[in-house]
PDB file of C-alpha atoms and ligand atoms in Angstrom:
ATOM      1  CA  VAL A   1     -68.511 -74.280 192.283  1.00  0.00           C
ATOM      2  CA  ALA A   2     -66.095 -75.333 195.044  1.00  0.00           C
ATOM      3  CA  TRP A   3     -68.707 -77.876 196.141  1.00  0.00           C
ATOM      4  CA  GLN A   4     -68.652 -79.224 192.579  1.00  0.00           C
ATOM      5  CA  ALA A   5     -64.940 -79.821 193.034  1.00  0.00           C
ATOM      6  CA  VAL A   6     -65.716 -81.869 196.150  1.00  0.00           C
ATOM      7  CA  GLY A   7     -68.252 -83.982 194.240  1.00  0.00           C
ATOM      8  CA  GLN A   8     -65.863 -84.523 191.357  1.00  0.00           C
ATOM      9  CA  GLN A   9     -63.213 -85.819 193.728  1.00  0.00           C
ATOM     10  CA  LEU A  10     -65.573 -88.205 195.506  1.00  0.00           C
ATOM     11  CA  ALA A  11     -66.808 -89.507 192.144  1.00  0.00           C
ATOM     12  CA  ALA A  12     -63.251 -89.952 190.875  1.00  0.00           C
ATOM     13  CA  PHE A  13     -62.339 -91.868 194.032  1.00  0.00           C
ATOM     14  CA  ASP A  14     -65.363 -94.172 193.732  1.00  0.00           C
ATOM     15  CA  VAL A  15     -64.677 -94.923 190.059  1.00  0.00           C
ATOM     16  CA  ALA A  16     -60.922 -95.433 190.551  1.00  0.00           C
ATOM     17  CA  ARG A  17     -61.351 -97.637 193.623  1.00  0.00           C
ATOM     18  CA  ALA A  18     -63.943 -99.856 191.931  1.00  0.00           C
ATOM     19  CA  TYR A  19     -61.759-100.169 188.825  1.00  0.00           C
ATOM     20  CA  ALA A  20     -58.606-100.961 190.809  1.00  0.00           C
ATOM     21  CA  LEU A  21     -60.415-103.762 192.645  1.00  0.00           C
ATOM     22  CA  GLN A  22     -61.760-105.448 189.503  1.00  0.00           C
ATOM     23  CA  ARG A  23     -58.832-104.878 187.086  1.00  0.00           C
ATOM     24  CA  SER A  24     -56.369-107.735 187.267  1.00  0.00           C
ATOM     25  CA  GLN A  25     -52.747-107.494 186.118  1.00  0.00           C
ATOM     26  CA  PHE A  26     -49.869-109.870 186.868  1.00  0.00           C
ATOM     27  CA  GLY A  27     -52.368-112.229 188.493  1.00  0.00           C
ATOM     28  CA  ARG A  28     -53.802-109.865 191.094  1.00  0.00           C
ATOM     29  CA  PRO A  29     -56.003-106.764 191.286  1.00  0.00           C
ATOM     30  CA  VAL A  30     -54.142-103.515 190.630  1.00  0.00           C
ATOM     31  CA  ALA A  31     -55.607-102.393 194.001  1.00  0.00           C
ATOM     32  CA  ALA A  32     -53.092-104.791 195.591  1.00  0.00           C
ATOM     33  CA  SER A  33     -50.234-102.614 194.327  1.00  0.00           C
ATOM     34  CA  GLN A  34     -48.662-100.357 196.965  1.00  0.00           C
ATOM     35  CA  LEU A  35     -48.385 -97.466 194.513  1.00  0.00           C
ATOM     36  CA  VAL A  36     -52.063 -97.680 193.577  1.00  0.00           C
ATOM     37  CA  GLN A  37     -53.003 -97.735 197.262  1.00  0.00           C
ATOM     38  CA  GLU A  38     -50.910 -94.602 197.813  1.00  0.00           C
ATOM     39  CA  GLN A  39     -52.710 -92.901 194.913  1.00  0.00           C
ATOM     40  CA  LEU A  40     -56.111 -93.846 196.314  1.00  0.00           C
ATOM     41  CA  THR A  41     -55.015 -92.481 199.686  1.00  0.00           C
ATOM     42  CA  ARG A  42     -53.986 -89.186 198.135  1.00  0.00           C
ATOM     43  CA  MET A  43     -57.327 -88.989 196.318  1.00  0.00           C
ATOM     44  CA  ILE A  44     -59.465 -89.550 199.407  1.00  0.00           C
ATOM     45  CA  GLY A  45     -57.166 -87.261 201.429  1.00  0.00           C
ATOM     46  CA  ASN A  46     -57.650 -84.428 198.929  1.00  0.00           C
ATOM     47  CA  ALA A  47     -61.404 -85.026 198.820  1.00  0.00           C
ATOM     48  CA  SER A  48     -61.666 -85.083 202.610  1.00  0.00           C
ATOM     49  CA  ALA A  49     -59.615 -81.889 202.989  1.00  0.00           C
ATOM     50  CA  SER A  50     -61.776 -80.136 200.389  1.00  0.00           C
ATOM     51  CA  LEU A  51     -64.957 -81.342 202.056  1.00  0.00           C
ATOM     52  CA  SER A  52     -63.754 -80.105 205.453  1.00  0.00           C
ATOM     53  CA  LEU A  53     -62.914 -76.681 204.008  1.00  0.00           C
ATOM     54  CA  MET A  54     -66.386 -76.457 202.472  1.00  0.00           C
ATOM     55  CA  VAL A  55     -68.084 -77.396 205.750  1.00  0.00           C
ATOM     56  CA  GLN A  56     -66.262 -74.445 207.336  1.00  0.00           C
ATOM     57  CA  MET A  57     -67.409 -72.211 204.457  1.00  0.00           C
ATOM     58  CA  ALA A  58     -70.997 -73.323 205.065  1.00  0.00           C
ATOM     59  CA  ARG A  59     -70.610 -72.440 208.755  1.00  0.00           C
ATOM     60  CA  LEU A  60     -69.323 -68.973 207.832  1.00  0.00           C
ATOM     61  CA  GLN A  61     -72.200 -68.502 205.400  1.00  0.00           C
ATOM     62  CA  GLU A  62     -74.752 -69.609 207.987  1.00  0.00           C
ATOM     63  CA  SER A  63     -73.427 -67.076 210.488  1.00  0.00           C
ATOM     64  CA  GLY A  64     -73.438 -64.300 207.850  1.00  0.00           C
ATOM     65  CA  ARG A  65     -69.640 -63.924 207.895  1.00  0.00           C
ATOM     66  CA  LEU A  66     -68.771 -65.392 204.482  1.00  0.00           C
ATOM     67  CA  ARG A  67     -66.801 -62.894 202.389  1.00  0.00           C
ATOM     68  CA  MET A  68     -65.842 -62.976 198.722  1.00  0.00           C
ATOM     69  CA  GLU A  69     -62.257 -63.759 199.744  1.00  0.00           C
ATOM     70  CA  HIS A  70     -63.428 -66.898 201.547  1.00  0.00           C
ATOM     71  CA  ALA A  71     -65.307 -68.053 198.452  1.00  0.00           C
ATOM     72  CA  ALA A  72     -62.239 -67.350 196.283  1.00  0.00           C
ATOM     73  CA  LEU A  73     -60.036 -69.327 198.699  1.00  0.00           C
ATOM     74  CA  ALA A  74     -62.466 -72.242 198.640  1.00  0.00           C
ATOM     75  CA  LYS A  75     -62.796 -72.237 194.856  1.00  0.00           C
ATOM     76  CA  ALA A  76     -59.045 -71.986 194.264  1.00  0.00           C
ATOM     77  CA  THR A  77     -58.071 -74.599 196.853  1.00  0.00           C
ATOM     78  CA  CYS A  78     -60.748 -77.208 196.114  1.00  0.00           C
ATOM     79  CA  THR A  79     -60.264 -77.010 192.347  1.00  0.00           C
ATOM     80  CA  LEU A  80     -56.470 -77.282 192.701  1.00  0.00           C
ATOM     81  CA  ARG A  81     -56.863 -80.402 194.868  1.00  0.00           C
ATOM     82  CA  MET A  82     -59.486 -81.676 192.414  1.00  0.00           C
ATOM     83  CA  ARG A  83     -57.098 -81.398 189.500  1.00  0.00           C
ATOM     84  CA  GLU A  84     -54.601 -83.652 191.263  1.00  0.00           C
ATOM     85  CA  THR A  85     -57.321 -86.063 192.401  1.00  0.00           C
ATOM     86  CA  VAL A  86     -58.855 -86.602 188.957  1.00  0.00           C
ATOM     87  CA  ALA A  87     -55.395 -86.927 187.371  1.00  0.00           C
ATOM     88  CA  LEU A  88     -54.582 -89.700 189.861  1.00  0.00           C
ATOM     89  CA  GLY A  89     -57.911 -91.348 189.087  1.00  0.00           C
ATOM     90  CA  ARG A  90     -57.240 -91.183 185.380  1.00  0.00           C
ATOM     91  CA  SER A  91     -53.835 -92.734 185.952  1.00  0.00           C
ATOM     92  CA  ILE A  92     -55.294 -95.625 187.971  1.00  0.00           C
ATOM     93  CA  LEU A  93     -57.493 -96.534 184.991  1.00  0.00           C
ATOM     94  CA  GLY A  94     -54.443 -96.607 182.716  1.00  0.00           C
ATOM     95  CA  GLY A  95     -55.387 -96.289 179.050  1.00  0.00           C
ATOM     96  CA  ASN A  96     -59.050 -96.722 179.930  1.00  0.00           C
ATOM     97  CA  GLY A  97     -58.806 -93.438 181.837  1.00  0.00           C
ATOM     98  CA  ILE A  98     -58.990 -91.539 178.564  1.00  0.00           C
ATOM     99  CA  SER A  99     -61.619 -93.742 176.931  1.00  0.00           C
ATOM    100  CA  THR A 100     -65.217 -92.498 176.770  1.00  0.00           C
ATOM    101  CA  ASP A 101     -66.306 -96.078 177.570  1.00  0.00           C
ATOM    102  CA  PHE A 102     -65.358 -95.329 181.179  1.00  0.00           C
ATOM    103  CA  GLU A 103     -66.736 -92.563 183.432  1.00  0.00           C
ATOM    104  CA  MET A 104     -63.324 -91.279 184.493  1.00  0.00           C
ATOM    105  CA  ALA A 105     -62.659 -89.470 181.203  1.00  0.00           C
ATOM    106  CA  LYS A 106     -65.832 -87.411 181.680  1.00  0.00           C
ATOM    107  CA  ILE A 107     -64.934 -86.621 185.290  1.00  0.00           C
ATOM    108  CA  PHE A 108     -61.451 -85.602 184.160  1.00  0.00           C
ATOM    109  CA  ALA A 109     -62.737 -83.331 181.372  1.00  0.00           C
ATOM    110  CA  ASP A 110     -65.437 -81.756 183.555  1.00  0.00           C
ATOM    111  CA  ALA A 111     -62.809 -80.987 186.192  1.00  0.00           C
ATOM    112  CA  GLU A 112     -60.900 -78.862 183.696  1.00  0.00           C
ATOM    113  CA  ALA A 113     -64.013 -76.747 183.070  1.00  0.00           C
ATOM    114  CA  ILE A 114     -64.617 -76.362 186.827  1.00  0.00           C
ATOM    115  CA  TYR A 115     -60.992 -75.291 187.309  1.00  0.00           C
ATOM    116  CA  SER A 116     -61.481 -72.386 184.868  1.00  0.00           C
ATOM    117  CA  TYR A 117     -65.084 -71.232 184.965  1.00  0.00           C
ATOM    118  CA  GLU A 118     -66.654 -68.944 187.579  1.00  0.00           C
ATOM    119  CA  GLY A 119     -63.249 -67.345 188.046  1.00  0.00           C
ATOM    120  CA  THR A 120     -60.098 -69.136 186.972  1.00  0.00           C
ATOM    121  CA  TYR A 121     -57.782 -70.626 189.583  1.00  0.00           C
ATOM    122  CA  GLU A 122     -55.289 -67.806 188.960  1.00  0.00           C
ATOM    123  CA  VAL A 123     -57.746 -64.932 189.372  1.00  0.00           C
ATOM    124  CA  ASN A 124     -59.260 -66.465 192.534  1.00  0.00           C
ATOM    125  CA  ALA A 125     -55.726 -66.830 193.887  1.00  0.00           C
ATOM    126  CA  LEU A 126     -55.145 -63.130 193.203  1.00  0.00           C
ATOM    127  CA  ILE A 127     -58.315 -62.213 195.120  1.00  0.00           C
ATOM    128  CA  VAL A 128     -56.971 -64.136 198.115  1.00  0.00           C
ATOM    129  CA  GLY A 129     -53.512 -62.643 197.576  1.00  0.00           C
ATOM    130  CA  ARG A 130     -54.974 -59.149 197.705  1.00  0.00           C
ATOM    131  CA  ALA A 131     -56.842 -59.992 200.914  1.00  0.00           C
ATOM    132  CA  VAL A 132     -53.785 -61.362 202.724  1.00  0.00           C
ATOM    133  CA  THR A 133     -51.338 -58.673 201.571  1.00  0.00           C
ATOM    134  CA  GLY A 134     -53.511 -55.603 201.092  1.00  0.00           C
ATOM    135  CA  ILE A 135     -51.891 -55.233 197.641  1.00  0.00           C
ATOM    136  CA  SER A 136     -53.828 -55.779 194.428  1.00  0.00           C
ATOM    137  CA  ALA A 137     -51.751 -57.577 191.782  1.00  0.00           C
ATOM    138  CA  PHE A 138     -54.373 -57.019 189.096  1.00  0.00           C
TER     139      PHE A 138
HETATM  140  C1  FAD B 201     -67.583 -75.009 180.440  1.00  0.00           C
HETATM  141  C2  FAD B 201     -67.574 -73.513 180.609  1.00  0.00           C
HETATM  142  C3  FAD B 201     -68.763 -72.863 180.930  1.00  0.00           C
HETATM  143  C4  FAD B 201     -68.789 -71.489 181.075  1.00  0.00           C
HETATM  144  N1  FAD B 201     -69.960 -70.873 181.381  1.00  0.00           N
HETATM  145  C5  FAD B 201     -70.047 -69.539 181.457  1.00  0.00           C
HETATM  146  C6  FAD B 201     -71.271 -68.872 181.733  1.00  0.00           C
HETATM  147  O1  FAD B 201     -72.323 -69.513 181.930  1.00  0.00           O
HETATM  148  N2  FAD B 201     -71.305 -67.519 181.800  1.00  0.00           N
HETATM  149  C7  FAD B 201     -70.168 -66.783 181.599  1.00  0.00           C
HETATM  150  O2  FAD B 201     -70.240 -65.554 181.670  1.00  0.00           O
HETATM  151  N3  FAD B 201     -68.982 -67.381 181.356  1.00  0.00           N
HETATM  152  C8  FAD B 201     -68.886 -68.728 181.273  1.00  0.00           C
HETATM  153  N4  FAD B 201     -67.675 -69.350 181.007  1.00  0.00           N
HETATM  154  C9  FAD B 201     -66.500 -68.501 180.782  1.00  0.00           C
HETATM  155  C10 FAD B 201     -65.522 -68.556 181.944  1.00  0.00           C
HETATM  156  O3  FAD B 201     -66.024 -67.865 183.051  1.00  0.00           O
HETATM  157  C11 FAD B 201     -64.202 -67.964 181.421  1.00  0.00           C
HETATM  158  O4  FAD B 201     -63.677 -68.888 180.488  1.00  0.00           O
HETATM  159  C12 FAD B 201     -63.215 -67.731 182.542  1.00  0.00           C
HETATM  160  O5  FAD B 201     -63.641 -66.693 183.400  1.00  0.00           O
HETATM  161  C13 FAD B 201     -61.834 -67.333 181.992  1.00  0.00           C
HETATM  162  O6  FAD B 201     -61.949 -66.301 181.090  1.00  0.00           O
HETATM  163  P1  FAD B 201     -61.251 -66.426 179.666  1.00  0.00           P
HETATM  164  O7  FAD B 201     -61.634 -67.750 179.081  1.00  0.00           O
HETATM  165  O8  FAD B 201     -61.597 -65.199 178.919  1.00  0.00           O
HETATM  166  O9  FAD B 201     -59.717 -66.500 179.967  1.00  0.00           O
HETATM  167  P2  FAD B 201     -58.705 -65.267 180.032  1.00  0.00           P
HETATM  168  O10 FAD B 201     -59.262 -64.185 180.891  1.00  0.00           O
HETATM  169  O11 FAD B 201     -58.310 -64.916 178.652  1.00  0.00           O
HETATM  170  O12 FAD B 201     -57.501 -65.936 180.797  1.00  0.00           O
HETATM  171  C14 FAD B 201     -56.569 -66.826 180.174  1.00  0.00           C
HETATM  172  C15 FAD B 201     -55.560 -67.265 181.217  1.00  0.00           C
HETATM  173  O13 FAD B 201     -54.868 -66.120 181.738  1.00  0.00           O
HETATM  174  C16 FAD B 201     -55.018 -66.061 183.141  1.00  0.00           C
HETATM  175  N5  FAD B 201     -55.135 -64.675 183.582  1.00  0.00           N
HETATM  176  C17 FAD B 201     -55.966 -63.719 183.084  1.00  0.00           C
HETATM  177  N6  FAD B 201     -55.771 -62.564 183.732  1.00  0.00           N
HETATM  178  C18 FAD B 201     -54.797 -62.780 184.637  1.00  0.00           C
HETATM  179  C19 FAD B 201     -54.154 -61.978 185.605  1.00  0.00           C
HETATM  180  N7  FAD B 201     -54.461 -60.683 185.791  1.00  0.00           N
HETATM  181  N8  FAD B 201     -53.205 -62.550 186.362  1.00  0.00           N
HETATM  182  C20 FAD B 201     -52.893 -63.864 186.226  1.00  0.00           C
HETATM  183  N9  FAD B 201     -53.457 -64.663 185.327  1.00  0.00           N
HETATM  184  C21 FAD B 201     -54.397 -64.138 184.537  1.00  0.00           C
HETATM  185  C22 FAD B 201     -56.296 -66.851 183.446  1.00  0.00           C
HETATM  186  O14 FAD B 201     -56.285 -67.343 184.777  1.00  0.00           O
HETATM  187  C23 FAD B 201     -56.211 -67.968 182.423  1.00  0.00           C
HETATM  188  O15 FAD B 201     -55.352 -68.982 182.894  1.00  0.00           O
HETATM  189  C24 FAD B 201     -67.604 -70.729 180.890  1.00  0.00           C
HETATM  190  C25 FAD B 201     -66.404 -71.403 180.591  1.00  0.00           C
HETATM  191  C26 FAD B 201     -66.376 -72.772 180.461  1.00  0.00           C
HETATM  192  C27 FAD B 201     -65.063 -73.458 180.157  1.00  0.00           C
END
């Protein structure tokens, strides 16, 4: 499921970048705006950080050292980053970000399901919290 969060972020980045390059406002593409460029940077930064975390998880799994706490950390962290990434993508599409005529709305809605299923963000965070403190909060 954490890998799904990586894919969602990469998809959101692709859709938002393509839209920002073709959508023209005030006589130039919205991709020329400094704020939009900062948002795209944050999106690809989140996606890259999530991808790097998942590569490390794959290494742990390959060596037989992956524990449930690692999986919970990956799921919680990647889906939290994903939520910010898809929200930025939705914002870059403006009103079209919530229209079903554009792919971003589907990416945005799917991200909400990924955030909650297979263990909500909160419960995965508590599994990690128990591992790092030795105290169960649930
Ligand atoms: C699209 C989709 C597909 C799904 N597919 C499946 C499936 O195939 N099989 C299946 O079995 N389930 C499936 N689910 C169910 C999913 O796993 C649950 O929705 C999820 O585990 C949360 O359970 P809940 O909805 O009962 O929320 P609740 O347990 O009622 O939680 C509500 C809120 O309270 C928080 N919360 C609960 N307990 C604590 C606590 N102790 N401390 C802090 N916060 C807490 C939760 O994080 C959440 O924010 C699916 C859900 C969705 C949205």
